[in-house]
Structures are given as structure tokens and as C-alpha cells.
Amino acid sequence: MSVCPEQPSLLVVDDDPVFCRVLSLALSRRGFVVNVAHTSAAALAQIRTEPPEYAVVDLNLAGDSGLGLLSHLLNLDPTLRIVVLTGYASLTTAVEAIKLGAINYLSKPADADEVLAAFDITSGDPTAPVSSRPLSVNRLEWEHIQRVLRDNEGNISATARQLGMHRRTLQRKLAKRPAKFDG
Amino acid sequence: MSVCPEQPSLLVVDDDPVFCRVLSLALSRRGFVVNVAHTSAAALAQIRTEPPEYAVVDLNLAGDSGLGLLSHLLNLDPTLRIVVLTGYASLTTAVEAIKLGAINYLSKPADADEVLAAFDITSGDPTAPVSSRPLSVNRLEWEHIQRVLRDNEGNISATARQLGMHRRTLQRKLAKRPAKFDG
DNA sequence: TGACCCGTGCGGCAATATGCCGCATTCCTT
DNA sequence: AAGGAATGCGGCATATTGCCGCACGGGTCA
């Protein structure tokens, strides 16, 4: 790829410094002028001073909702092309993000090529297979737990109550999963 | 709810007759004129003769892709408000459906109230996103098992394999549930 | 027909997971 | 300072799973 006189600019919003570094390095190597923001405030400031053409936004920003940031960003610049990232695959947040105006959705871990491919999408192929293999019950349970836990802002006791499981059991499940990440 | 002189019309597209019956009954009880289509062809015919205002489309239609039907329907009537349903919670199909023009996405099991709530969403309100009370993990697991089992035409061994659980365990779960139906 | 392959149902047994206590701690709110 | 709620964790009785085995039925194929 040859270097254009006008390189496309891209903003990475994620509070994980390691992930940010890796992704921004990979993207700048592919010809983007990359800026990084670790917080919503920083992202908003950035878009005001130097509006980028593209943005990669992690929805799991510490503190406030990534969805709120998403709509703020698009409010400030409706032409901004945003791809949304999140740690675990949550259906509802994905749908929300798309409805709010994100052009695509990825779940971590996502590498630079996936991100670029996500920007490229013109539209889905309607004739494509509807496919999708059933999730393993363990994974389904895990994702559901994560979603409810997030809904409850991390409150384990409340989550356990809503999920109809013992608090101790939830604790143990949460403590175990991150270790051996299952498929 | 009072009956309007002009009741809103709604089309349910799903190849599961039981689900269709239950949902259409519940929706008509809530004031909709409900039509049912079990195939893509029937849905397209229906929309040509009697275009409804709303549609509930199952993406897992036997045969062709539900996404294809979705774009066809919207092609014939761009004002049609479609909520998409699918058995498995698939992130990519959800995103595709929204991008194609569905106004919302639900995963089965979805009751009539959830469907109506899905239609109600006024676009782009980040502070009032999808609600839905969290399912208990047991119930979620049970529904998922039933779905996959149906998908495998009752084959327990295959289902257990896809679900990543031991066949014996699946047997035991299936044997136990029908007795004490949990919430 | 008999040798396979696959699925089903079920008993048993060891390894795990779970439910349910308790307790010490922390963080709010009053 | 006292009350309320959440957290993390140890322990222990009980429930659930994983994994064997075996018998049986229904296909397929040489």
C-alpha cells in the first residue's frame, strides 16, 4: 500500500492501555493516523479538536456507558464511521450500537485486520447463510451472566438474585471462568 | 385498551406452527389484525396483497435465508416495521438484520409483550435501551436445550455434542425438567 | 444373514459443583 | 456510632456431572 498524501485519521477509544497500544500500532502501520483516548471525556475532546474519519470504540469503558459515548460522538460528527468493540458478545448492546449509528460490531479479541474489514463492509449479503451453530450451554450461561452482571453494574448479590442462583455459586463461577476461557 | 376503528395489521412469519399460533393469538388479543405466513413465499404474497404495518420475522426459516426475505419485504414496502426473531442468539445475524432495516431484534423465547416492546422503541435513545427482565440461568439453559434439540430433530446424542455436554447429563436434564417446571 | 455403526435408556460410582451456613471486612446512610 | 448491604472466603452436606459399562433397536452393506 502506498502512502497517500492525506492519510485517513482514526480514533481508538478503549481504557485498556495494552489493547490500545497494540491496535493503534497495527493500524498506523496500515496507513492510518491513529489517536487514542482512554476515557469518554478524552474521546469527546479529541473529536472536537481534530475530528477523525473513523473510530473504534470499546463499549466496556470504565465508568459510563459506551453507548452514551457513541451517540455523543455521532451527535458531534454524524459522518464519523464507528466500529464498536466489546469484551464479551452481547446481543443487546450490539443491536443498540448499530441502531445508534455504528457501522459495525466486533467482539474482542479483534485484530487490526478484522477492524479494517469491519469498516469496509458495504452491506451484509442478504443471501448469506443465516447459519450460526448453537452455543454451548456453558458459553450461553457465561454470556448471560455477564450481561445481567453488567446490567446490575457489577453487583454480584443482585445479579445472583435475578439469575436465581446462589450468590456463592455466582462468585465461584465468576472466579473460575476468566482462568480457563471455554469455547 | 380500547379497540380502535382501524386496528393495526401485523404479519407473523415463522415456520413453527405452535409458536405462530401462540404468538398470533396473543397479539390479536392485544388489538392487532394478525396474519401468519409459514414460508418466505407466503410472506411475500401476503405483503403484496395486504401489506401490513408490522411484521415479526423468524430468521431461521426452513430453506432460504430469513435475511433474504427481510430485504425482499423491505424492498416491497420500505415503511414496513419489522422485528426479527431467531432461535439462537447470533450476534452477526442481529447486526445484519438491523443494518438491513429491521427495527429490532429478539431471540426466542419471546412473548407477545416483548415483541410489542420491540416495536415501541423510538430510535436512538441511548438511555432507554432494550429492557427485558433477566431469565434465570436454569430457564435460559432449558430453552436453549429445547431449541437445539428441536433443531436436531430430537437427536439427543447430536444435541449433547453441539451443546458441549455429556449425553448422560442431557438425558438426565430432559428427564427431570418436565416434572418440575421451573420459572 | 451377520458384522457394523449409531442412537437410546439406564445403573453405578467417583469427581465436581452447588446450596447453605458462618464470619470478618468494607462502604454507605442515617 | 449503629444499621444495612455487598464482598470474599472457608467448610461441609448434598446434588449434579462425567464417564464408565451393558442391552437393545434400527439402519446399511458386503
GROMACS .gro file of C-alpha atoms (C1' of nucleotides) in nm:
model
  426
    1MET     CA    1   0.000   0.000   0.000
    2SER     CA    2   0.139   0.336  -0.095
    3VAL     CA    3   0.123   0.627   0.143
    4CYS     CA    4  -0.134   0.882   0.045
    5PRO     CA    5  -0.058   1.246   0.093
    6GLU     CA    6  -0.371   1.259   0.305
    7GLN     CA    7  -0.373   0.965   0.544
    8PRO     CA    8  -0.707   0.867   0.694
    9SER     CA    9  -0.739   0.951   1.061
   10LEU     CA   10  -0.873   0.710   1.318
   11LEU     CA   11  -0.954   0.733   1.685
   12VAL     CA   12  -0.925   0.437   1.920
   13VAL     CA   13  -1.130   0.462   2.239
   14ASP     CA   14  -1.050   0.194   2.492
   15ASP     CA   15  -0.947   0.200   2.853
   16ASP     CA   16  -0.718  -0.096   2.822
   17PRO     CA   17  -0.377   0.056   2.753
   18VAL     CA   18  -0.226  -0.266   2.625
   19PHE     CA   19  -0.501  -0.330   2.376
   20CYS     CA   20  -0.486   0.033   2.267
   21ARG     CA   21  -0.116   0.020   2.204
   22VAL     CA   22  -0.129  -0.297   2.004
   23LEU     CA   23  -0.424  -0.192   1.794
   24SER     CA   24  -0.306   0.160   1.729
   25LEU     CA   25   0.037   0.039   1.629
   26ALA     CA   26  -0.108  -0.213   1.388
   27LEU     CA   27  -0.345   0.039   1.239
   28SER     CA   28  -0.087   0.312   1.195
   29ARG     CA   29   0.131   0.059   1.025
   30ARG     CA   30  -0.154   0.015   0.780
   31GLY     CA   31  -0.161   0.379   0.690
   32PHE     CA   32  -0.382   0.544   0.947
   33VAL     CA   33  -0.310   0.844   1.160
   34VAL     CA   34  -0.414   0.700   1.491
   35ASN     CA   35  -0.514   0.883   1.805
   36VAL     CA   36  -0.600   0.717   2.131
   37ALA     CA   37  -0.844   0.808   2.405
   38HIS     CA   38  -0.877   0.614   2.727
   39THR     CA   39  -1.189   0.788   2.853
   40SER     CA   40  -1.514   0.924   2.718
   41ALA     CA   41  -1.405   1.276   2.801
   42ALA     CA   42  -1.081   1.238   2.614
   43ALA     CA   43  -1.264   1.095   2.316
   44LEU     CA   44  -1.506   1.384   2.306
   45ALA     CA   45  -1.227   1.638   2.341
   46GLN     CA   46  -1.038   1.468   2.063
   47ILE     CA   47  -1.329   1.470   1.823
   48ARG     CA   48  -1.386   1.838   1.888
   49THR     CA   49  -1.032   1.947   1.818
   50GLU     CA   50  -0.938   1.701   1.549
   51PRO     CA   51  -1.238   1.511   1.412
   52PRO     CA   52  -1.121   1.179   1.272
   53GLU     CA   53  -1.282   0.993   0.988
   54TYR     CA   54  -1.302   0.663   1.168
   55ALA     CA   55  -1.335   0.547   1.524
   56VAL     CA   56  -1.305   0.222   1.712
   57VAL     CA   57  -1.497   0.237   2.037
   58ASP     CA   58  -1.489  -0.012   2.320
   59LEU     CA   59  -1.830  -0.028   2.480
   60ASN     CA   60  -1.698  -0.150   2.809
   61LEU     CA   61  -1.545   0.180   2.904
   62ALA     CA   62  -1.490   0.213   3.272
   63GLY     CA   63  -1.746   0.437   3.433
   64ASP     CA   64  -2.011   0.549   3.193
   65SER     CA   65  -2.180   0.362   2.917
   66GLY     CA   66  -2.003   0.324   2.589
   67LEU     CA   67  -2.339   0.356   2.419
   68GLY     CA   68  -2.378   0.705   2.558
   69LEU     CA   69  -2.038   0.799   2.424
   70LEU     CA   70  -2.133   0.651   2.090
   71SER     CA   71  -2.433   0.874   2.049
   72HIS     CA   72  -2.239   1.176   2.169
   73LEU     CA   73  -1.970   1.115   1.914
   74LEU     CA   74  -2.220   1.075   1.634
   75ASN     CA   75  -2.400   1.381   1.754
   76LEU     CA   76  -2.087   1.588   1.722
   77ASP     CA   77  -2.000   1.437   1.387
   78PRO     CA   78  -2.271   1.240   1.209
   79THR     CA   79  -2.032   1.141   0.934
   80LEU     CA   80  -1.799   0.962   1.172
   81ARG     CA   81  -1.768   0.595   1.084
   82ILE     CA   82  -1.762   0.397   1.405
   83VAL     CA   83  -1.692   0.034   1.470
   84VAL     CA   84  -1.785  -0.087   1.812
   85LEU     CA   85  -1.593  -0.335   2.023
   86THR     CA   86  -1.681  -0.521   2.335
   87GLY     CA   87  -1.521  -0.780   2.551
   88TYR     CA   88  -1.797  -1.031   2.560
   89ALA     CA   89  -2.054  -1.087   2.293
   90SER     CA   90  -2.372  -0.916   2.400
   91LEU     CA   91  -2.659  -0.924   2.159
   92THR     CA   92  -2.849  -0.633   2.302
   93THR     CA   93  -2.556  -0.397   2.310
   94ALA     CA   94  -2.466  -0.492   1.955
   95VAL     CA   95  -2.814  -0.413   1.836
   96GLU     CA   96  -2.819  -0.091   2.032
   97ALA     CA   97  -2.490   0.017   1.889
   98ILE     CA   98  -2.599  -0.045   1.532
   99LYS     CA   99  -2.925   0.133   1.588
  100LEU     CA  100  -2.740   0.428   1.731
  101GLY     CA  101  -2.536   0.453   1.416
  102ALA     CA  102  -2.230   0.238   1.450
  103ILE     CA  103  -2.148   0.081   1.119
  104ASN     CA  104  -2.033  -0.247   1.262
  105TYR     CA  105  -1.973  -0.453   1.568
  106LEU     CA  106  -1.686  -0.675   1.676
  107SER     CA  107  -1.617  -0.873   1.986
  108LYS     CA  108  -1.271  -0.888   2.134
  109PRO     CA  109  -1.028  -1.021   2.073
  110ALA     CA  110  -1.023  -0.846   1.738
  111ASP     CA  111  -0.708  -0.782   1.539
  112ALA     CA  112  -0.637  -0.487   1.314
  113ASP     CA  113  -0.743  -0.672   1.002
  114GLU     CA  114  -1.079  -0.754   1.148
  115VAL     CA  115  -1.125  -0.391   1.239
  116LEU     CA  116  -1.041  -0.278   0.890
  117ALA     CA  117  -1.270  -0.539   0.740
  118ALA     CA  118  -1.544  -0.413   0.969
  119PHE     CA  119  -1.503  -0.064   0.827
  120ASP     CA  120  -1.514  -0.193   0.475
  121ILE     CA  121  -1.848  -0.359   0.495
  122THR     CA  122  -2.083  -0.210   0.244
  123SER     CA  123  -2.370  -0.427   0.347
  124GLY     CA  124  -2.431  -0.777   0.450
  125ASP     CA  125  -2.502  -1.033   0.188
  126PRO     CA  126  -2.872  -1.099   0.229
  127THR     CA  127  -2.841  -1.435   0.065
  128ALA     CA  128  -2.571  -1.543   0.304
  129PRO     CA  129  -2.645  -1.835   0.529
  130VAL     CA  130  -2.832  -1.747   0.841
  131SER     CA  131  -2.626  -2.022   0.997
  132SER     CA  132  -2.468  -1.992   1.338
  133ARG     CA  133  -2.410  -2.305   1.536
  134PRO     CA  134  -2.579  -2.330   1.870
  135LEU     CA  135  -2.375  -2.202   2.156
  136SER     CA  136  -2.252  -2.443   2.414
  137VAL     CA  137  -2.460  -2.423   2.724
  138ASN     CA  138  -2.160  -2.312   2.922
  139ARG     CA  139  -2.092  -2.026   2.690
  140LEU     CA  140  -2.455  -1.926   2.678
  141GLU     CA  141  -2.467  -1.922   3.053
  142TRP     CA  142  -2.148  -1.723   3.074
  143GLU     CA  143  -2.268  -1.457   2.834
  144HIS     CA  144  -2.599  -1.430   3.004
  145ILE     CA  145  -2.432  -1.389   3.339
  146GLN     CA  146  -2.203  -1.122   3.201
  147ARG     CA  147  -2.493  -0.932   3.057
  148VAL     CA  148  -2.700  -0.937   3.372
  149LEU     CA  149  -2.399  -0.855   3.579
  150ARG     CA  150  -2.336  -0.553   3.364
  151ASP     CA  151  -2.700  -0.456   3.390
  152ASN     CA  152  -2.658  -0.460   3.764
  153GLU     CA  153  -2.343  -0.256   3.743
  154GLY     CA  154  -2.132  -0.535   3.881
  155ASN     CA  155  -2.349  -0.605   4.181
  156ILE     CA  156  -2.297  -0.976   4.241
  157SER     CA  157  -2.564  -1.020   4.503
  158ALA     CA  158  -2.833  -0.857   4.292
  159THR     CA  159  -2.725  -1.050   3.986
  160ALA     CA  160  -2.738  -1.378   4.168
  161ARG     CA  161  -3.085  -1.296   4.290
  162GLN     CA  162  -3.211  -1.216   3.942
  163LEU     CA  163  -3.046  -1.520   3.796
  164GLY     CA  164  -3.198  -1.746   4.055
  165MET     CA  165  -2.867  -1.881   4.168
  166HIS     CA  166  -2.682  -1.872   4.494
  167ARG     CA  167  -2.451  -1.581   4.546
  168ARG     CA  168  -2.172  -1.816   4.642
  169THR     CA  169  -2.220  -2.008   4.322
  170LEU     CA  170  -2.207  -1.695   4.113
  171GLN     CA  171  -1.888  -1.591   4.288
  172ARG     CA  172  -1.731  -1.923   4.214
  173LYS     CA  173  -1.837  -1.920   3.851
  174LEU     CA  174  -1.702  -1.572   3.803
  175ALA     CA  175  -1.379  -1.665   3.972
  176LYS     CA  176  -1.330  -1.968   3.755
  177ARG     CA  177  -1.421  -1.857   3.405
  178PRO     CA  178  -1.157  -1.596   3.339
  179ALA     CA  179  -0.893  -1.861   3.402
  180LYS     CA  180  -0.995  -2.126   3.160
  181PHE     CA  181  -1.172  -1.948   2.882
  182ASP     CA  182  -1.401  -2.200   2.722
  183GLY     CA  183  -1.547  -2.208   2.372
  184MET     CA  184  -5.703  -0.100   2.580
  185SER     CA  185  -5.988   0.024   2.366
  186VAL     CA  186  -6.046  -0.107   2.019
  187CYS     CA  187  -5.953   0.136   1.750
  188PRO     CA  188  -6.174   0.157   1.446
  189GLU     CA  189  -5.864   0.086   1.243
  190GLN     CA  190  -5.673  -0.197   1.406
  191PRO     CA  191  -5.303  -0.221   1.321
  192SER     CA  192  -5.217  -0.515   1.099
  193LEU     CA  193  -4.929  -0.746   1.169
  194LEU     CA  194  -4.770  -1.034   0.985
  195VAL     CA  195  -4.602  -1.321   1.166
  196VAL     CA  196  -4.352  -1.518   0.960
  197ASP     CA  197  -4.235  -1.835   1.127
  198ASP     CA  198  -4.231  -2.197   1.023
  199ASP     CA  199  -4.304  -2.327   1.370
  200PRO     CA  200  -4.682  -2.366   1.375
  201VAL     CA  201  -4.702  -2.383   1.751
  202PHE     CA  202  -4.505  -2.069   1.806
  203CYS     CA  203  -4.707  -1.897   1.535
  204ARG     CA  204  -5.034  -1.989   1.692
  205VAL     CA  205  -4.936  -1.878   2.038
  206LEU     CA  206  -4.786  -1.551   1.926
  207SER     CA  207  -5.062  -1.459   1.683
  208LEU     CA  208  -5.327  -1.533   1.939
  209ALA     CA  209  -5.156  -1.320   2.199
  210LEU     CA  210  -5.105  -1.037   1.955
  211SER     CA  211  -5.458  -1.038   1.822
  212ARG     CA  212  -5.578  -1.032   2.179
  213ARG     CA  213  -5.381  -0.713   2.211
  214GLY     CA  214  -5.559  -0.546   1.926
  215PHE     CA  215  -5.373  -0.646   1.615
  216VAL     CA  216  -5.512  -0.797   1.299
  217VAL     CA  217  -5.269  -1.082   1.268
  218ASN     CA  218  -5.179  -1.280   0.958
  219VAL     CA  219  -4.945  -1.573   0.953
  220ALA     CA  220  -4.703  -1.699   0.692
  221HIS     CA  221  -4.504  -2.017   0.730
  222THR     CA  222  -4.280  -1.966   0.430
  223SER     CA  223  -4.097  -1.686   0.255
  224ALA     CA  224  -4.321  -1.721  -0.047
  225ALA     CA  225  -4.633  -1.692   0.163
  226ALA     CA  226  -4.493  -1.387   0.337
  227LEU     CA  227  -4.415  -1.217   0.009
  228ALA     CA  228  -4.756  -1.300  -0.131
  229GLN     CA  229  -4.918  -1.165   0.179
  230ILE     CA  230  -4.733  -0.838   0.171
  231ARG     CA  231  -4.827  -0.788  -0.191
  232THR     CA  232  -5.197  -0.843  -0.143
  233GLU     CA  233  -5.243  -0.697   0.202
  234PRO     CA  234  -4.941  -0.501   0.316
  235PRO     CA  235  -4.933  -0.499   0.696
  236GLU     CA  236  -4.791  -0.225   0.910
  237TYR     CA  237  -4.581  -0.453   1.124
  238ALA     CA  238  -4.405  -0.781   1.080
  239VAL     CA  239  -4.237  -1.035   1.304
  240VAL     CA  240  -3.993  -1.244   1.107
  241ASP     CA  241  -3.815  -1.556   1.221
  242LEU     CA  242  -3.473  -1.570   1.062
  243ASN     CA  243  -3.447  -1.943   1.091
  244LEU     CA  244  -3.697  -2.011   0.821
  245ALA     CA  245  -3.662  -2.353   0.674
  246GLY     CA  246  -3.499  -2.343   0.337
  247ASP     CA  247  -3.383  -1.999   0.240
  248SER     CA  248  -3.232  -1.730   0.446
  249GLY     CA  249  -3.450  -1.515   0.661
  250LEU     CA  250  -3.221  -1.224   0.588
  251GLY     CA  251  -3.303  -1.251   0.221
  252LEU     CA  252  -3.672  -1.242   0.299
  253LEU     CA  253  -3.612  -0.943   0.521
  254SER     CA  254  -3.461  -0.737   0.243
  255HIS     CA  255  -3.728  -0.850   0.000
  256LEU     CA  256  -4.002  -0.744   0.234
  257LEU     CA  257  -3.844  -0.406   0.292
  258ASN     CA  258  -3.792  -0.372  -0.076
  259LEU     CA  259  -4.160  -0.419  -0.144
  260ASP     CA  260  -4.261  -0.191   0.139
  261PRO     CA  261  -3.989   0.029   0.288
  262THR     CA  262  -4.224   0.156   0.555
  263LEU     CA  263  -4.283  -0.187   0.699
  264ARG     CA  264  -4.173  -0.207   1.059
  265ILE     CA  265  -4.005  -0.540   1.114
  266VAL     CA  266  -3.888  -0.708   1.429
  267VAL     CA  267  -3.664  -1.002   1.375
  268LEU     CA  268  -3.663  -1.320   1.576
  269THR     CA  269  -3.421  -1.603   1.587
  270GLY     CA  270  -3.378  -1.918   1.783
  271TYR     CA  271  -3.015  -1.879   1.856
  272ALA     CA  272  -2.872  -1.559   1.977
  273SER     CA  273  -2.642  -1.478   1.693
  274LEU     CA  274  -2.454  -1.156   1.706
  275THR     CA  275  -2.376  -1.132   1.339
  276THR     CA  276  -2.726  -1.203   1.217
  277ALA     CA  277  -2.863  -0.950   1.461
  278VAL     CA  278  -2.630  -0.687   1.328
  279GLU     CA  279  -2.708  -0.783   0.971
  280ALA     CA  280  -3.078  -0.765   1.032
  281ILE     CA  281  -3.060  -0.421   1.185
  282LYS     CA  282  -2.841  -0.298   0.906
  283LEU     CA  283  -3.085  -0.431   0.651
  284GLY     CA  284  -3.359  -0.229   0.810
  285ALA     CA  285  -3.521  -0.430   1.083
  286ILE     CA  286  -3.613  -0.205   1.369
  287ASN     CA  287  -3.531  -0.451   1.639
  288TYR     CA  288  -3.408  -0.794   1.722
  289LEU     CA  289  -3.527  -1.051   1.971
  290SER     CA  290  -3.416  -1.400   2.049
  291LYS     CA  291  -3.665  -1.668   2.127
  292PRO     CA  292  -3.824  -1.733   2.359
  293ALA     CA  293  -4.000  -1.403   2.317
  294ASP     CA  294  -4.350  -1.342   2.439
  295ALA     CA  295  -4.601  -1.105   2.291
  296ASP     CA  296  -4.513  -0.828   2.531
  297GLU     CA  297  -4.152  -0.841   2.436
  298VAL     CA  298  -4.246  -0.824   2.072
  299LEU     CA  299  -4.464  -0.521   2.129
  300ALA     CA  300  -4.195  -0.357   2.335
  301ALA     CA  301  -3.956  -0.421   2.050
  302PHE     CA  302  -4.183  -0.233   1.813
  303ASP     CA  303  -4.221   0.053   2.051
  304ILE     CA  304  -3.860   0.151   2.058
  305THR     CA  305  -3.816   0.505   1.946
  306SER     CA  306  -3.490   0.505   1.763
  307GLY     CA  307  -3.172   0.630   1.909
  308ASP     CA  308  -3.239   0.672   2.275
  309PRO     CA  309  -2.924   0.555   2.444
  310THR     CA  310  -3.060   0.598   2.790
  311ALA     CA  311  -3.360   0.373   2.743
  312PRO     CA  312  -3.233   0.066   2.565
  313VAL     CA  313  -3.369  -0.283   2.546
  314SER     CA  314  -3.512  -0.395   2.871
  315SER     CA  315  -3.635  -0.748   2.932
  316ARG     CA  316  -3.603  -0.898   3.271
  317PRO     CA  317  -3.316  -1.139   3.302
  318LEU     CA  318  -3.408  -1.501   3.262
  319SER     CA  319  -3.295  -1.735   3.531
  320VAL     CA  320  -2.998  -1.932   3.415
  321ASN     CA  321  -3.188  -2.254   3.454
  322ARG     CA  322  -3.466  -2.137   3.234
  323LEU     CA  323  -3.230  -1.998   2.977
  324GLU     CA  324  -3.048  -2.328   2.964
  325TRP     CA  325  -3.373  -2.517   2.933
  326GLU     CA  326  -3.499  -2.306   2.646
  327HIS     CA  327  -3.171  -2.332   2.467
  328ILE     CA  328  -3.163  -2.706   2.506
  329GLN     CA  329  -3.514  -2.738   2.374
  330ARG     CA  330  -3.431  -2.526   2.075
  331VAL     CA  331  -3.119  -2.715   1.981
  332LEU     CA  332  -3.292  -3.042   2.041
  333ARG     CA  333  -3.566  -2.941   1.803
  334ASP     CA  334  -3.309  -2.832   1.554
  335ASN     CA  335  -3.157  -3.176   1.569
  336GLU     CA  336  -3.493  -3.339   1.527
  337GLY     CA  337  -3.482  -3.489   1.871
  338ASN     CA  338  -3.141  -3.649   1.836
  339ILE     CA  339  -3.009  -3.647   2.189
  340SER     CA  340  -2.656  -3.754   2.110
  341ALA     CA  341  -2.606  -3.487   1.845
  342THR     CA  342  -2.762  -3.223   2.066
  343ALA     CA  343  -2.536  -3.311   2.355
  344ARG     CA  344  -2.236  -3.287   2.128
  345GLN     CA  345  -2.332  -2.945   1.998
  346LEU     CA  346  -2.410  -2.825   2.344
  347GLY     CA  347  -2.079  -2.943   2.477
  348MET     CA  348  -2.235  -3.154   2.746
  349HIS     CA  349  -2.234  -3.519   2.824
  350ARG     CA  350  -2.506  -3.723   2.665
  351ARG     CA  351  -2.592  -3.876   3.000
  352THR     CA  352  -2.627  -3.533   3.151
  353LEU     CA  353  -2.859  -3.421   2.877
  354GLN     CA  354  -3.071  -3.729   2.926
  355ARG     CA  355  -3.098  -3.660   3.294
  356LYS     CA  356  -3.187  -3.296   3.242
  357LEU     CA  357  -3.453  -3.384   2.990
  358ALA     CA  358  -3.593  -3.649   3.218
  359LYS     CA  359  -3.613  -3.416   3.511
  360ARG     CA  360  -3.746  -3.090   3.369
  361PRO     CA  361  -4.090  -3.193   3.250
  362ALA     CA  362  -4.172  -3.298   3.603
  363LYS     CA  363  -4.094  -2.984   3.796
  364PHE     CA  364  -4.135  -2.698   3.558
  365ASP     CA  365  -3.922  -2.420   3.692
  366GLY     CA  366  -3.950  -2.047   3.637
  367DT     C1'  367  -2.775  -6.312   0.702
  368DG     C1'  368  -2.421  -6.124   1.010
  369DA     C1'  369  -2.099  -5.759   1.100
  370DC     C1'  370  -2.105  -5.277   1.185
  371DC     C1'  371  -2.235  -4.813   1.320
  372DC     C1'  372  -2.519  -4.514   1.564
  373DG     C1'  373  -2.859  -4.388   1.880
  374DT     C1'  374  -3.118  -4.478   2.326
  375DG     C1'  375  -3.202  -4.578   2.805
  376DC     C1'  376  -3.027  -4.676   3.238
  377DG     C1'  377  -2.732  -4.837   3.661
  378DG     C1'  378  -2.333  -4.729   3.931
  379DC     C1'  379  -1.950  -4.475   4.112
  380DA     C1'  380  -1.601  -4.122   4.172
  381DA     C1'  381  -1.511  -3.635   4.090
  382DT     C1'  382  -1.721  -3.178   4.091
  383DA     C1'  383  -2.038  -2.835   4.165
  384DT     C1'  384  -2.377  -2.641   4.441
  385DG     C1'  385  -2.652  -2.476   4.842
  386DC     C1'  386  -2.613  -2.300   5.280
  387DC     C1'  387  -2.422  -2.197   5.676
  388DG     C1'  388  -2.079  -1.878   5.918
  389DC     C1'  389  -1.751  -1.485   5.977
  390DA     C1'  390  -1.462  -1.064   5.900
  391DT     C1'  391  -1.448  -0.652   5.619
  392DT     C1'  392  -1.573  -0.254   5.378
  393DC     C1'  393  -1.868   0.111   5.228
  394DC     C1'  394  -2.290   0.388   5.274
  395DT     C1'  395  -2.663   0.607   5.510
  396DT     C1'  396  -2.882   0.766   5.899
  397DA     C1'  397  -2.185   0.507   6.623
  398DA     C1'  398  -2.522   0.187   6.465
  399DG     C1'  399  -2.772  -0.033   6.085
  400DG     C1'  400  -2.789  -0.218   5.623
  401DA     C1'  401  -2.590  -0.422   5.222
  402DA     C1'  402  -2.209  -0.627   4.949
  403DT     C1'  403  -1.799  -0.879   4.928
  404DG     C1'  404  -1.473  -1.267   4.975
  405DC     C1'  405  -1.391  -1.693   5.152
  406DG     C1'  406  -1.370  -2.147   5.443
  407DG     C1'  407  -1.620  -2.563   5.546
  408DC     C1'  408  -1.941  -2.930   5.482
  409DA     C1'  409  -2.365  -3.195   5.347
  410DT     C1'  410  -2.597  -3.281   4.928
  411DA     C1'  411  -2.685  -3.264   4.434
  412DT     C1'  412  -2.512  -3.286   3.980
  413DT     C1'  413  -2.181  -3.444   3.629
  414DG     C1'  414  -1.859  -3.711   3.383
  415DC     C1'  415  -1.757  -4.149   3.246
  416DC     C1'  416  -1.757  -4.599   3.252
  417DG     C1'  417  -2.049  -5.021   3.137
  418DC     C1'  418  -2.431  -5.305   2.924
  419DA     C1'  419  -2.853  -5.437   2.647
  420DC     C1'  420  -3.135  -5.316   2.284
  421DG     C1'  421  -3.326  -5.136   1.827
  422DG     C1'  422  -3.271  -4.978   1.364
  423DG     C1'  423  -3.030  -4.887   0.982
  424DT     C1'  424  -2.654  -5.018   0.594
  425DC     C1'  425  -2.362  -5.301   0.330
  426DA     C1'  426  -2.098  -5.689   0.167
   0.00000   0.00000   0.00000
